Amino acid sequence: MANFMFSINATIPIFILILLGWLLMRIGLINKEFANVTDKYVFKVALPVLLFKDIATTSILQDMNIRFALFCFVGTIVMFCFSWVFALFYCKDKTMIGAFAQGAARSSAALFGVAFVENICGSAGMAPIMIVAAVPLFNIFAVVMLTFGGNERTNGIEGIKKACINILKNPIIIGIFIGMIFSGFSIKLPTIPLKAIDYISQTATPMALIAIGAGFNTSEAIAKVKPAAVASIIKLVILPCIFVPLAVWFGFNADEIVAILIMTGSPATVSCYIMAKNMNNDHALASDIILITTLFSSITLTLGVFILKSIGCL
């Protein structure tokens, strides 16, 4: 019951903020221009600062478990390749491929990781290492998928060149890699700039969720429910059912197994919507996937923890 309540407490506020954005738009307190500016602010400032802070304040080298980090690294590659190949065959509307594929594989690992593992195991354990090993790849693969699978699809050498340029200039990826430099060299941020960074990072999730709600189009959402549901099943059920048993078979300890459960089975991150919209992709499908995975993750994550405890893995 404690784990279920934790999941509910983590997911219900997300719905409340999305609903708030929707209501504020409907009563005219905010408008489409506000939503568009908010999307850009979150994409170019708040999310990069949030990920920079999360990684910069984590010691990559301390208690590094190479075997676990490699599992997360390779597992992330396999997850995204699986979702990409599935999307290529499943999506009849080829402009949906990028949003579908990233939504089916990209988790809220940075948002849920440390808090969830601490709640289950009593300490953060290997969650920071999972975040460092997986989150940069999440964003790199997302850029590639949105470049090749969006409304302005590109192929061949030109597509590869465009994907590389998009990766290098993506603010979120820049924030991650600057954070990795600070973490790797143990560079300590002074108190005043760290406090300012913390303030900015705290605006990322609430403003992104309000923007999702403000931009929510009911007719578009209904039209995308089926592919969003399929992507959500991959995200919440299929991927955890593949990788968590593998983690158990590899002999990882409790906090490592829970970190892998979060890496594979936590809801789609809000940056799926932000990046899809800013890269001219199917943001309506992305918002549907976020809503569905957030709604049902409280059940699937709790069930996952219950099963792991029942078989003696936690």
mmCIF file of C-alpha atoms in Angstrom:
data_model
loop_
_atom_site.group_PDB
_atom_site.id
_atom_site.type_symbol
_atom_site.label_atom_id
_atom_site.label_comp_id
_atom_site.label_asym_id
_atom_site.label_seq_id
_atom_site.Cartn_x
_atom_site.Cartn_y
_atom_site.Cartn_z
ATOM 1 C CA MET A 1 0.000 0.000 0.000
ATOM 2 C CA ALA A 2 2.877 2.394 0.779
ATOM 3 C CA ASN A 3 4.322 1.858 -2.700
ATOM 4 C CA PHE A 4 0.915 2.401 -4.311
ATOM 5 C CA MET A 5 0.444 5.651 -2.382
ATOM 6 C CA PHE A 6 3.939 6.773 -3.419
ATOM 7 C CA SER A 7 3.076 6.141 -7.077
ATOM 8 C CA ILE A 8 -0.237 7.971 -6.738
ATOM 9 C CA ASN A 9 1.451 10.921 -5.024
ATOM 10 C CA ALA A 10 3.979 11.065 -7.864
ATOM 11 C CA THR A 11 1.479 10.877 -10.735
ATOM 12 C CA ILE A 12 -1.735 12.648 -9.632
ATOM 13 C CA PRO A 13 -0.061 16.101 -9.341
ATOM 14 C CA ILE A 14 1.012 15.689 -12.976
ATOM 15 C CA PHE A 15 -2.634 15.333 -14.023
ATOM 16 C CA ILE A 16 -3.661 18.271 -11.869
ATOM 17 C CA LEU A 17 -1.147 20.568 -13.577
ATOM 18 C CA ILE A 18 -2.153 19.364 -17.054
ATOM 19 C CA LEU A 19 -5.798 19.954 -16.134
ATOM 20 C CA LEU A 20 -4.883 23.411 -14.810
ATOM 21 C CA GLY A 21 -3.284 24.315 -18.141
ATOM 22 C CA TRP A 22 -6.358 23.099 -19.999
ATOM 23 C CA LEU A 23 -8.717 25.099 -17.741
ATOM 24 C CA LEU A 24 -6.632 28.273 -17.903
ATOM 25 C CA MET A 25 -6.710 28.097 -21.701
ATOM 26 C CA ARG A 26 -10.474 27.497 -21.773
ATOM 27 C CA ILE A 27 -11.282 30.452 -19.515
ATOM 28 C CA GLY A 28 -8.941 32.721 -21.476
ATOM 29 C CA LEU A 29 -6.441 33.417 -18.695
ATOM 30 C CA ILE A 30 -3.656 32.149 -20.953
ATOM 31 C CA ASN A 31 -3.582 31.936 -24.739
ATOM 32 C CA LYS A 32 -1.871 29.983 -27.508
ATOM 33 C CA GLU A 33 1.033 32.434 -27.623
ATOM 34 C CA PHE A 34 1.691 31.864 -23.911
ATOM 35 C CA ALA A 35 1.726 28.099 -24.484
ATOM 36 C CA ASN A 36 4.147 28.445 -27.421
ATOM 37 C CA VAL A 37 6.515 30.715 -25.481
ATOM 38 C CA THR A 38 6.347 28.367 -22.488
ATOM 39 C CA ASP A 39 7.253 25.404 -24.715
ATOM 40 C CA LYS A 40 10.321 27.267 -25.974
ATOM 41 C CA TYR A 41 11.362 28.370 -22.487
ATOM 42 C CA VAL A 42 11.121 24.829 -21.121
ATOM 43 C CA PHE A 43 12.964 23.375 -24.138
ATOM 44 C CA LYS A 44 15.768 25.946 -24.281
ATOM 45 C CA VAL A 45 16.208 26.907 -20.621
ATOM 46 C CA ALA A 46 14.386 25.031 -17.862
ATOM 47 C CA LEU A 47 14.856 21.384 -18.941
ATOM 48 C CA PRO A 48 18.547 21.804 -19.877
ATOM 49 C CA VAL A 49 19.185 23.495 -16.510
ATOM 50 C CA LEU A 50 17.254 20.758 -14.658
ATOM 51 C CA LEU A 51 19.228 17.926 -16.274
ATOM 52 C CA PHE A 52 22.503 19.819 -15.840
ATOM 53 C CA LYS A 53 21.818 20.200 -12.122
ATOM 54 C CA ASP A 54 20.748 16.569 -11.635
ATOM 55 C CA ILE A 55 23.907 15.237 -13.290
ATOM 56 C CA ALA A 56 26.385 17.902 -12.107
ATOM 57 C CA THR A 57 25.444 17.244 -8.479
ATOM 58 C CA THR A 58 25.895 13.467 -8.936
ATOM 59 C CA SER A 59 29.290 11.829 -8.516
ATOM 60 C CA ILE A 60 29.709 9.603 -11.577
ATOM 61 C CA LEU A 61 32.941 8.014 -10.385
ATOM 62 C CA GLN A 62 31.888 7.385 -6.781
ATOM 63 C CA ASP A 63 30.792 3.759 -6.270
ATOM 64 C CA MET A 64 30.710 3.265 -10.046
ATOM 65 C CA ASN A 65 29.438 -0.188 -11.003
ATOM 66 C CA ILE A 66 30.677 -0.706 -14.563
ATOM 67 C CA ARG A 67 28.613 -3.862 -15.096
ATOM 68 C CA PHE A 68 25.398 -2.122 -14.049
ATOM 69 C CA ALA A 69 26.198 1.027 -16.063
ATOM 70 C CA LEU A 70 26.845 -1.096 -19.174
ATOM 71 C CA PHE A 71 23.542 -2.917 -18.667
ATOM 72 C CA CYS A 72 21.692 0.426 -18.562
ATOM 73 C CA PHE A 73 23.654 1.755 -21.543
ATOM 74 C CA VAL A 74 23.120 -1.289 -23.773
ATOM 75 C CA GLY A 75 19.552 -1.754 -22.528
ATOM 76 C CA THR A 76 18.696 1.800 -23.547
ATOM 77 C CA ILE A 77 20.037 1.210 -27.056
ATOM 78 C CA VAL A 78 18.014 -2.009 -27.383
ATOM 79 C CA MET A 79 14.833 -0.313 -26.078
ATOM 80 C CA PHE A 80 14.987 2.513 -28.583
ATOM 81 C CA CYS A 81 15.892 0.225 -31.489
ATOM 82 C CA PHE A 82 12.960 -2.039 -30.624
ATOM 83 C CA SER A 83 10.491 0.861 -30.402
ATOM 84 C CA TRP A 84 11.853 2.386 -33.635
ATOM 85 C CA VAL A 85 11.533 -0.850 -35.632
ATOM 86 C CA PHE A 86 8.063 -1.476 -34.206
ATOM 87 C CA ALA A 87 6.982 2.069 -35.120
ATOM 88 C CA LEU A 88 8.226 1.654 -38.695
ATOM 89 C CA PHE A 89 5.934 -1.342 -39.184
ATOM 90 C CA TYR A 90 3.006 -0.216 -37.020
ATOM 91 C CA CYS A 91 2.514 3.468 -37.896
ATOM 92 C CA LYS A 92 0.613 3.804 -41.176
ATOM 93 C CA ASP A 93 0.917 7.584 -40.875
ATOM 94 C CA LYS A 94 4.682 7.937 -41.192
ATOM 95 C CA THR A 95 4.663 11.398 -39.585
ATOM 96 C CA MET A 96 3.790 9.634 -36.298
ATOM 97 C CA ILE A 97 6.899 7.428 -36.218
ATOM 98 C CA GLY A 98 9.214 9.762 -34.298
ATOM 99 C CA ALA A 99 6.705 10.697 -31.582
ATOM 100 C CA PHE A 100 5.518 7.080 -31.233
ATOM 101 C CA ALA A 101 9.012 5.603 -31.000
ATOM 102 C CA GLN A 102 10.381 8.076 -28.461
ATOM 103 C CA GLY A 103 7.201 7.897 -26.359
ATOM 104 C CA ALA A 104 7.349 4.095 -26.254
ATOM 105 C CA ALA A 105 10.946 4.050 -24.985
ATOM 106 C CA ARG A 106 11.733 7.331 -23.238
ATOM 107 C CA SER A 107 11.124 7.235 -19.483
ATOM 108 C CA SER A 108 10.947 9.814 -16.714
ATOM 109 C CA ALA A 109 14.102 8.241 -15.288
ATOM 110 C CA ALA A 110 15.603 11.525 -14.084
ATOM 111 C CA LEU A 111 12.312 12.610 -12.462
ATOM 112 C CA PHE A 112 11.353 9.284 -10.842
ATOM 113 C CA GLY A 113 14.717 7.543 -10.459
ATOM 114 C CA VAL A 114 16.307 8.674 -7.201
ATOM 115 C CA ALA A 115 13.013 9.329 -5.364
ATOM 116 C CA PHE A 116 11.482 5.963 -6.268
ATOM 117 C CA VAL A 117 14.579 3.917 -5.418
ATOM 118 C CA GLU A 118 14.962 5.769 -2.100
ATOM 119 C CA ASN A 119 11.316 5.059 -1.267
ATOM 120 C CA ILE A 120 11.661 1.326 -1.977
ATOM 121 C CA CYS A 121 15.228 0.623 -0.820
ATOM 122 C CA GLY A 122 15.947 3.370 1.697
ATOM 123 C CA SER A 123 18.792 4.938 -0.315
ATOM 124 C CA ALA A 124 19.403 6.190 -3.854
ATOM 125 C CA GLY A 125 21.690 3.234 -4.569
ATOM 126 C CA MET A 126 22.567 2.939 -8.248
ATOM 127 C CA ALA A 127 19.800 5.294 -9.480
ATOM 128 C CA PRO A 128 22.236 8.184 -10.201
ATOM 129 C CA ILE A 129 24.446 5.826 -12.259
ATOM 130 C CA MET A 130 21.363 4.640 -14.188
ATOM 131 C CA ILE A 131 20.451 8.268 -14.898
ATOM 132 C CA VAL A 132 23.957 9.108 -16.147
ATOM 133 C CA ALA A 133 24.128 5.935 -18.274
ATOM 134 C CA ALA A 134 20.637 6.169 -19.766
ATOM 135 C CA VAL A 135 19.318 9.763 -19.843
ATOM 136 C CA PRO A 136 21.896 11.182 -22.302
ATOM 137 C CA LEU A 137 21.075 8.316 -24.687
ATOM 138 C CA PHE A 138 17.336 8.913 -24.176
ATOM 139 C CA ASN A 139 17.758 12.421 -25.521
ATOM 140 C CA ILE A 140 20.172 11.558 -28.325
ATOM 141 C CA PHE A 141 17.901 8.803 -29.630
ATOM 142 C CA ALA A 142 14.880 11.101 -29.288
ATOM 143 C CA VAL A 143 16.550 13.737 -31.483
ATOM 144 C CA VAL A 144 17.439 11.107 -34.107
ATOM 145 C CA MET A 145 13.915 9.646 -34.106
ATOM 146 C CA LEU A 146 12.237 13.045 -34.308
ATOM 147 C CA THR A 147 14.583 14.058 -37.136
ATOM 148 C CA PHE A 148 13.917 10.975 -39.272
ATOM 149 C CA GLY A 149 10.332 10.245 -38.208
ATOM 150 C CA GLY A 150 8.641 13.647 -38.154
ATOM 151 C CA ASN A 151 6.612 15.865 -40.446
ATOM 152 C CA GLU A 152 9.723 16.887 -42.395
ATOM 153 C CA ARG A 153 11.252 13.478 -42.911
ATOM 154 C CA THR A 154 14.793 13.202 -44.215
ATOM 155 C CA ASN A 155 16.788 10.202 -45.387
ATOM 156 C CA GLY A 156 20.287 9.213 -46.431
ATOM 157 C CA ILE A 157 23.392 11.312 -45.904
ATOM 158 C CA GLU A 158 21.359 14.508 -45.614
ATOM 159 C CA GLY A 159 19.250 12.963 -42.858
ATOM 160 C CA ILE A 160 22.316 11.770 -40.925
ATOM 161 C CA LYS A 161 23.904 15.213 -41.235
ATOM 162 C CA LYS A 162 20.720 16.894 -40.018
ATOM 163 C CA ALA A 163 20.424 14.458 -37.085
ATOM 164 C CA CYS A 164 24.022 15.159 -36.021
ATOM 165 C CA ILE A 165 23.439 18.910 -36.202
ATOM 166 C CA ASN A 166 20.218 18.577 -34.192
ATOM 167 C CA ILE A 167 22.050 16.551 -31.529
ATOM 168 C CA LEU A 168 24.894 19.070 -31.251
ATOM 169 C CA LYS A 169 22.612 22.094 -30.986
ATOM 170 C CA ASN A 170 19.881 20.492 -28.821
ATOM 171 C CA PRO A 171 19.764 22.502 -25.555
ATOM 172 C CA ILE A 172 18.774 19.463 -23.466
ATOM 173 C CA ILE A 173 21.731 17.411 -24.697
ATOM 174 C CA ILE A 174 24.077 20.368 -24.185
ATOM 175 C CA GLY A 175 22.845 20.673 -20.591
ATOM 176 C CA ILE A 176 23.410 16.940 -19.996
ATOM 177 C CA PHE A 177 26.964 16.922 -21.310
ATOM 178 C CA ILE A 178 27.997 20.064 -19.431
ATOM 179 C CA GLY A 179 26.575 18.379 -16.328
ATOM 180 C CA MET A 180 28.659 15.266 -17.069
ATOM 181 C CA ILE A 181 31.814 17.416 -17.288
ATOM 182 C CA PHE A 182 31.048 19.004 -13.904
ATOM 183 C CA SER A 183 30.285 15.593 -12.396
ATOM 184 C CA GLY A 184 33.253 13.790 -13.931
ATOM 185 C CA PHE A 185 35.751 16.400 -12.731
ATOM 186 C CA SER A 186 33.941 16.880 -9.381
ATOM 187 C CA ILE A 187 33.472 20.612 -10.027
ATOM 188 C CA LYS A 188 31.484 22.084 -7.145
ATOM 189 C CA LEU A 189 29.014 24.844 -7.910
ATOM 190 C CA PRO A 190 29.132 27.853 -5.560
ATOM 191 C CA THR A 191 26.091 28.311 -3.335
ATOM 192 C CA ILE A 192 24.626 31.398 -5.042
ATOM 193 C CA PRO A 193 24.631 30.125 -8.673
ATOM 194 C CA LEU A 194 23.528 26.671 -7.452
ATOM 195 C CA LYS A 195 20.524 28.251 -5.734
ATOM 196 C CA ALA A 196 19.639 30.190 -8.907
ATOM 197 C CA ILE A 197 20.018 27.016 -10.986
ATOM 198 C CA ASP A 198 17.776 25.189 -8.520
ATOM 199 C CA TYR A 199 15.076 27.871 -8.869
ATOM 200 C CA ILE A 200 15.169 27.654 -12.670
ATOM 201 C CA SER A 201 15.134 23.848 -12.675
ATOM 202 C CA GLN A 202 12.050 23.812 -10.450
ATOM 203 C CA THR A 203 10.085 25.621 -13.173
ATOM 204 C CA ALA A 204 10.732 22.932 -15.809
ATOM 205 C CA THR A 205 8.159 20.270 -14.935
ATOM 206 C CA PRO A 206 5.218 22.475 -13.824
ATOM 207 C CA MET A 207 5.525 24.834 -16.792
ATOM 208 C CA ALA A 208 5.885 21.937 -19.239
ATOM 209 C CA LEU A 209 2.758 20.272 -17.832
ATOM 210 C CA ILE A 210 0.735 23.498 -17.960
ATOM 211 C CA ALA A 211 1.844 23.952 -21.593
ATOM 212 C CA ILE A 212 0.721 20.384 -22.397
ATOM 213 C CA GLY A 213 -2.691 21.086 -20.916
ATOM 214 C CA ALA A 214 -2.974 24.444 -22.668
ATOM 215 C CA GLY A 215 -2.151 22.870 -26.023
ATOM 216 C CA PHE A 216 -4.375 19.838 -25.508
ATOM 217 C CA ASN A 217 -6.788 19.408 -28.416
ATOM 218 C CA THR A 218 -9.604 16.994 -27.592
ATOM 219 C CA SER A 219 -10.361 15.972 -31.180
ATOM 220 C CA GLU A 220 -6.682 15.376 -31.981
ATOM 221 C CA ALA A 221 -6.253 13.442 -28.747
ATOM 222 C CA ILE A 222 -9.187 11.138 -29.482
ATOM 223 C CA ALA A 223 -7.853 10.472 -32.984
ATOM 224 C CA LYS A 224 -4.472 9.405 -31.543
ATOM 225 C CA VAL A 225 -5.751 7.270 -28.643
ATOM 226 C CA LYS A 226 -5.119 3.893 -30.304
ATOM 227 C CA PRO A 227 -1.433 4.420 -31.255
ATOM 228 C CA ALA A 228 -0.873 6.157 -27.910
ATOM 229 C CA ALA A 229 -2.312 3.130 -26.087
ATOM 230 C CA VAL A 230 -0.066 0.758 -28.057
ATOM 231 C CA ALA A 231 3.016 2.879 -27.280
ATOM 232 C CA SER A 232 1.969 2.977 -23.620
ATOM 233 C CA ILE A 233 1.711 -0.826 -23.435
ATOM 234 C CA ILE A 234 5.242 -1.079 -24.819
ATOM 235 C CA LYS A 235 6.437 1.538 -22.318
ATOM 236 C CA LEU A 236 4.754 0.243 -19.164
ATOM 237 C CA VAL A 237 4.462 -3.506 -19.750
ATOM 238 C CA ILE A 238 6.570 -5.000 -22.547
ATOM 239 C CA LEU A 239 9.914 -3.286 -21.855
ATOM 240 C CA PRO A 240 9.872 -3.906 -18.070
ATOM 241 C CA CYS A 241 8.848 -7.537 -18.681
ATOM 242 C CA ILE A 242 11.946 -7.957 -20.863
ATOM 243 C CA PHE A 243 14.597 -6.058 -18.914
ATOM 244 C CA VAL A 244 13.652 -6.538 -15.252
ATOM 245 C CA PRO A 245 13.820 -10.373 -15.453
ATOM 246 C CA LEU A 246 17.164 -9.942 -17.247
ATOM 247 C CA ALA A 247 18.368 -7.745 -14.376
ATOM 248 C CA VAL A 248 17.326 -10.443 -11.892
ATOM 249 C CA TRP A 249 19.101 -13.096 -13.986
ATOM 250 C CA PHE A 250 22.265 -10.956 -14.055
ATOM 251 C CA GLY A 251 22.225 -11.011 -10.255
ATOM 252 C CA PHE A 252 21.823 -7.284 -9.623
ATOM 253 C CA ASN A 253 20.896 -6.221 -6.099
ATOM 254 C CA ALA A 254 17.609 -4.655 -4.989
ATOM 255 C CA ASP A 255 18.366 -0.979 -5.645
ATOM 256 C CA GLU A 256 19.830 -1.815 -9.076
ATOM 257 C CA ILE A 257 16.744 -3.838 -10.043
ATOM 258 C CA VAL A 258 14.396 -1.035 -8.951
ATOM 259 C CA ALA A 259 16.505 1.495 -10.913
ATOM 260 C CA ILE A 260 16.125 -0.690 -14.030
ATOM 261 C CA LEU A 261 12.373 -0.952 -13.388
ATOM 262 C CA ILE A 262 12.240 2.860 -13.411
ATOM 263 C CA MET A 263 14.485 3.117 -16.476
ATOM 264 C CA THR A 264 12.204 0.824 -18.481
ATOM 265 C CA GLY A 265 8.754 1.223 -16.924
ATOM 266 C CA SER A 266 8.276 4.772 -15.637
ATOM 267 C CA PRO A 267 5.869 7.045 -17.573
ATOM 268 C CA ALA A 268 6.939 8.921 -20.685
ATOM 269 C CA THR A 269 8.744 12.135 -19.771
ATOM 270 C CA VAL A 270 7.198 15.559 -20.390
ATOM 271 C CA SER A 271 10.158 16.405 -22.614
ATOM 272 C CA CYS A 272 8.665 13.983 -25.182
ATOM 273 C CA TYR A 273 5.982 16.598 -25.805
ATOM 274 C CA ILE A 274 8.337 19.591 -25.578
ATOM 275 C CA MET A 275 10.848 18.137 -28.051
ATOM 276 C CA ALA A 276 8.163 16.796 -30.408
ATOM 277 C CA LYS A 277 6.548 20.216 -30.646
ATOM 278 C CA ASN A 278 9.814 22.134 -31.002
ATOM 279 C CA MET A 279 11.052 19.717 -33.688
ATOM 280 C CA ASN A 280 7.822 19.882 -35.731
ATOM 281 C CA ASN A 281 6.613 16.382 -34.835
ATOM 282 C CA ASP A 282 3.297 14.893 -33.710
ATOM 283 C CA HIS A 283 2.993 16.597 -30.321
ATOM 284 C CA ALA A 284 -0.667 15.516 -29.984
ATOM 285 C CA LEU A 285 0.403 11.865 -29.997
ATOM 286 C CA ALA A 286 3.236 12.675 -27.576
ATOM 287 C CA SER A 287 0.834 14.333 -25.120
ATOM 288 C CA ASP A 288 -1.538 11.343 -25.310
ATOM 289 C CA ILE A 289 1.309 8.942 -24.508
ATOM 290 C CA ILE A 290 2.345 11.085 -21.527
ATOM 291 C CA LEU A 291 -1.230 11.151 -20.212
ATOM 292 C CA ILE A 292 -1.852 7.420 -20.597
ATOM 293 C CA THR A 293 1.515 6.280 -19.231
ATOM 294 C CA THR A 294 1.245 8.664 -16.283
ATOM 295 C CA LEU A 295 -2.281 7.454 -15.482
ATOM 296 C CA PHE A 296 -1.444 3.752 -15.513
ATOM 297 C CA SER A 297 2.164 3.809 -14.244
ATOM 298 C CA SER A 298 0.982 4.036 -10.651
ATOM 299 C CA ILE A 299 -0.599 0.601 -11.171
ATOM 300 C CA THR A 300 2.139 -1.047 -13.257
ATOM 301 C CA LEU A 301 5.061 0.207 -11.145
ATOM 302 C CA THR A 302 3.328 -0.842 -7.928
ATOM 303 C CA LEU A 303 2.551 -4.247 -9.417
ATOM 304 C CA GLY A 304 6.171 -4.588 -10.507
ATOM 305 C CA VAL A 305 7.436 -3.815 -7.000
ATOM 306 C CA PHE A 306 4.886 -6.249 -5.507
ATOM 307 C CA ILE A 307 6.022 -9.075 -7.813
ATOM 308 C CA LEU A 308 9.710 -8.397 -7.111
ATOM 309 C CA LYS A 309 9.057 -8.437 -3.359
ATOM 310 C CA SER A 310 6.973 -11.605 -3.636
ATOM 311 C CA ILE A 311 9.792 -13.521 -5.360
ATOM 312 C CA GLY A 312 12.386 -12.223 -2.895
ATOM 313 C CA CYS A 313 14.264 -9.806 -5.142
ATOM 314 C CA LEU A 314 13.621 -6.784 -2.910
#
